[in-house]
């Protein structure tokens, strides 16, 4: 005999029920027990209508109507006309009884647990009858059986305990005699010895099927549901989760105890005792292998087999000096919880015996606080124990695996993964069996924690980086293009999966939790919602993804002021915007500290020399113990362009204009020509070399006439350049006469920085600097005479974008 159980989604409507029939129809010969749930969602509707009725709210009737309509529709779609009226009249009569019960609750304005179970049991009563009739009408040798006549329980309504000796003998007697080959029963429902309807707890149809399978010593128990097995984590929250092919009873029990709803946790017990295999299969993908659950599993090497979680957990802690050494406190604590029918999901006790802490369901917390405080009233009054402390809105996350005990360092790996992702751990517990390590965390961190742990333990190979990009202009759009181009390469070669989850320009913003398709980002962004920096930030925080990176491709000071909030939320920041790093030293160093504290890198390689690896190289010199003695550099692509093209055949005005038009200067060219941009860059290099410097400390020997510096807009600025042409020509002439070229040089030495135009003689490293190239000479203790030189294109959207990209890869490899 084999037992098959079909869950709510599998029997949600006529279309799904016909799939169920196909599955049952294709089984090999032999007796088959089919246990079904209520039509998907009906149990919830029954509970809702009972609750409304007990509050004397008329709306209960419209819920009842919904329930009626669904069943009648299903019958009409499944059962041929000639059998329909028989089935309809039986179902309508059941529905009338249900209506009477609900009316009763409505009139009294109350619902007892006993009445609630009676009402709720209609879900399975109706579904099992309809399905049996459908099987029969389709020619199957099938019969309906009321499972309340087989499964006998006590009268703890809502979650009754099974009387196995009575149940087993009922089952054995019935199944031995029943002549039909397919027997259809409702799961979840049972009755007490007095004949009152009881239920086995939410999700209890799994349990019913296991009870029957054990009673008749079935060859196999098949649980048919809406996913292809027991997954490495809840597939609704972890996209990368996959079905576990083979798992042991204990592992399955542990995973389901800690929230893997695919199997109701009491289900394992009866079949375990009889060594009956369970297979979890998908009604909607019957060819998928599913999960096999047996006494032992054969995947010896794997340590962690699955991650599960329970939401809506509360912690209850009993603490106080009076607890030390007094025997019986724990006993009283657990006794009072058990008397109040509060089930304890997790327990921890500090070795000092100063406190006991338990995890219970959020819904039970008020009751628990009241009963525990009442039970320890005497000790609380005398200050021996403090009033019980409670905390809500938490969740338990658990790693499960039979072989965990033989692997070292798993908890370390678990906690460091959570820590790295800024998931605060409230309590930890590890079962003595070492089959489980669990942590209590904030409910809002569940998705992030699950995904981070899943990545760590199951996708060791692929790391996901979740990017939020602000600014998609020149640099930003090039960056997106590069990401799009390299996506596959990075996945294949560096095992990095880069996804752009959010992006914004100054007008619009969009978010796509599965990653914005980079082929169409422009179109999508144009149709996005109105841009708003604050909203963007709260959305990034809310999404709470692991490995989140905020990418700033703007030049906005307002955007740079948001970095600290991102970092405080463990969101890394990558920026080509120089404002933050060249702002007050205090702000710069705070950002660096936050990055360390919250494990969120703050990278800005492109602040100096665009894509050239200047800052990264400097960092490596310093961490390896080198000391910077002197920095000399040409750091302005724009000024280099201007002085490379300016001579006695041109005018300074025209060359600057050309530089502006070709995109080599900032929109306001004065920022470049006044030397402010170069000041910012040398400031950043000096700071990165370990010096506490402010922008005001940098000497700026400007070559611009005072008049040009004082201009208020581009028109005035260009006019002043024209007016002062003679002065510029003089600069050129003096240099040319000295066989030198003009270069705008930044320098840092002995704690002092300066920027200014210099005549560079032939033979100097700067002399032959082409186009808009940058060059940096690092004189250090290890490179005292011959400096380390970094040289190359130091401006342009493409190289800047690639510098940002490189920072992101650095984070990926972090
Ligand atoms: P049924 O109605 O068939 O009994 P349930 O809704 O009770 O189905 O259980 C199946 C659901 O369990 C899945 O749709 C999935 O959302 C959830 N689930 C939670 N954790 C897991 C897990 N580790 N593996 C598979 N499913 C899981
Ligand atoms: N119908 C019941 C519930 O929704 C039992 C089950 O489906 O397993 O909880
Ligand atoms: Mg279920």
Short mmCIF file of C-alpha atoms and ligand atoms in Angstrom, two decimals, residues 5-8 36-39 41-44 47 120 123-124 187-189 201-207 261 264, ligand 2:
data_model
loop_
_atom_site.label_atom_id
_atom_site.label_comp_id
_atom_site.label_asym_id
_atom_site.label_seq_id
_atom_site.Cartn_x
_atom_site.Cartn_y
_atom_site.Cartn_z
CA UNK A 5 -0.87 13.36 0.14
CA UNK A 6 -1.84 16.35 -1.97
CA UNK A 7 -1.61 19.82 -0.41
CA UNK A 8 -3.83 22.86 -0.73
CA UNK A 36 -6.05 15.64 0.48
CA UNK A 37 -5.99 19.10 2.02
CA UNK A 38 -8.76 21.62 1.77
CA UNK A 39 -8.90 23.55 -1.51
CA UNK A 41 -6.80 28.94 1.00
CA UNK A 42 -10.11 27.53 2.25
CA UNK A 43 -8.83 26.82 5.78
CA UNK A 44 -7.79 30.46 6.06
CA UNK A 47 -10.89 30.72 10.18
CA UNK A 120 -12.45 24.49 10.20
CA UNK A 123 -12.37 22.41 4.38
CA UNK A 124 -11.06 18.85 4.20
CA UNK A 187 -6.13 15.30 5.96
CA UNK A 188 -5.85 17.47 9.04
CA UNK A 189 -9.15 16.38 10.60
CA UNK A 201 -2.57 21.76 13.70
CA UNK A 202 -2.07 24.00 10.67
CA UNK A 203 -0.42 22.13 7.85
CA UNK A 204 -1.58 18.91 9.53
CA UNK A 205 -2.60 17.01 6.41
CA UNK A 206 1.02 15.93 6.06
CA UNK A 207 0.75 14.46 9.53
CA UNK A 261 6.67 24.70 5.88
CA UNK A 264 4.65 19.80 8.90
N1 LIG B 2 -5.88 22.75 5.34
C1 LIG B 2 -5.04 22.74 6.53
C2 LIG B 2 -4.25 24.02 6.62
O1 LIG B 2 -4.34 24.85 5.73
C3 LIG B 2 -4.15 21.55 6.62
C4 LIG B 2 -3.18 21.38 5.48
O2 LIG B 2 -3.38 21.92 4.41
O3 LIG B 2 -2.21 20.65 5.66
O4 LIG B 2 -3.56 24.22 7.58
#
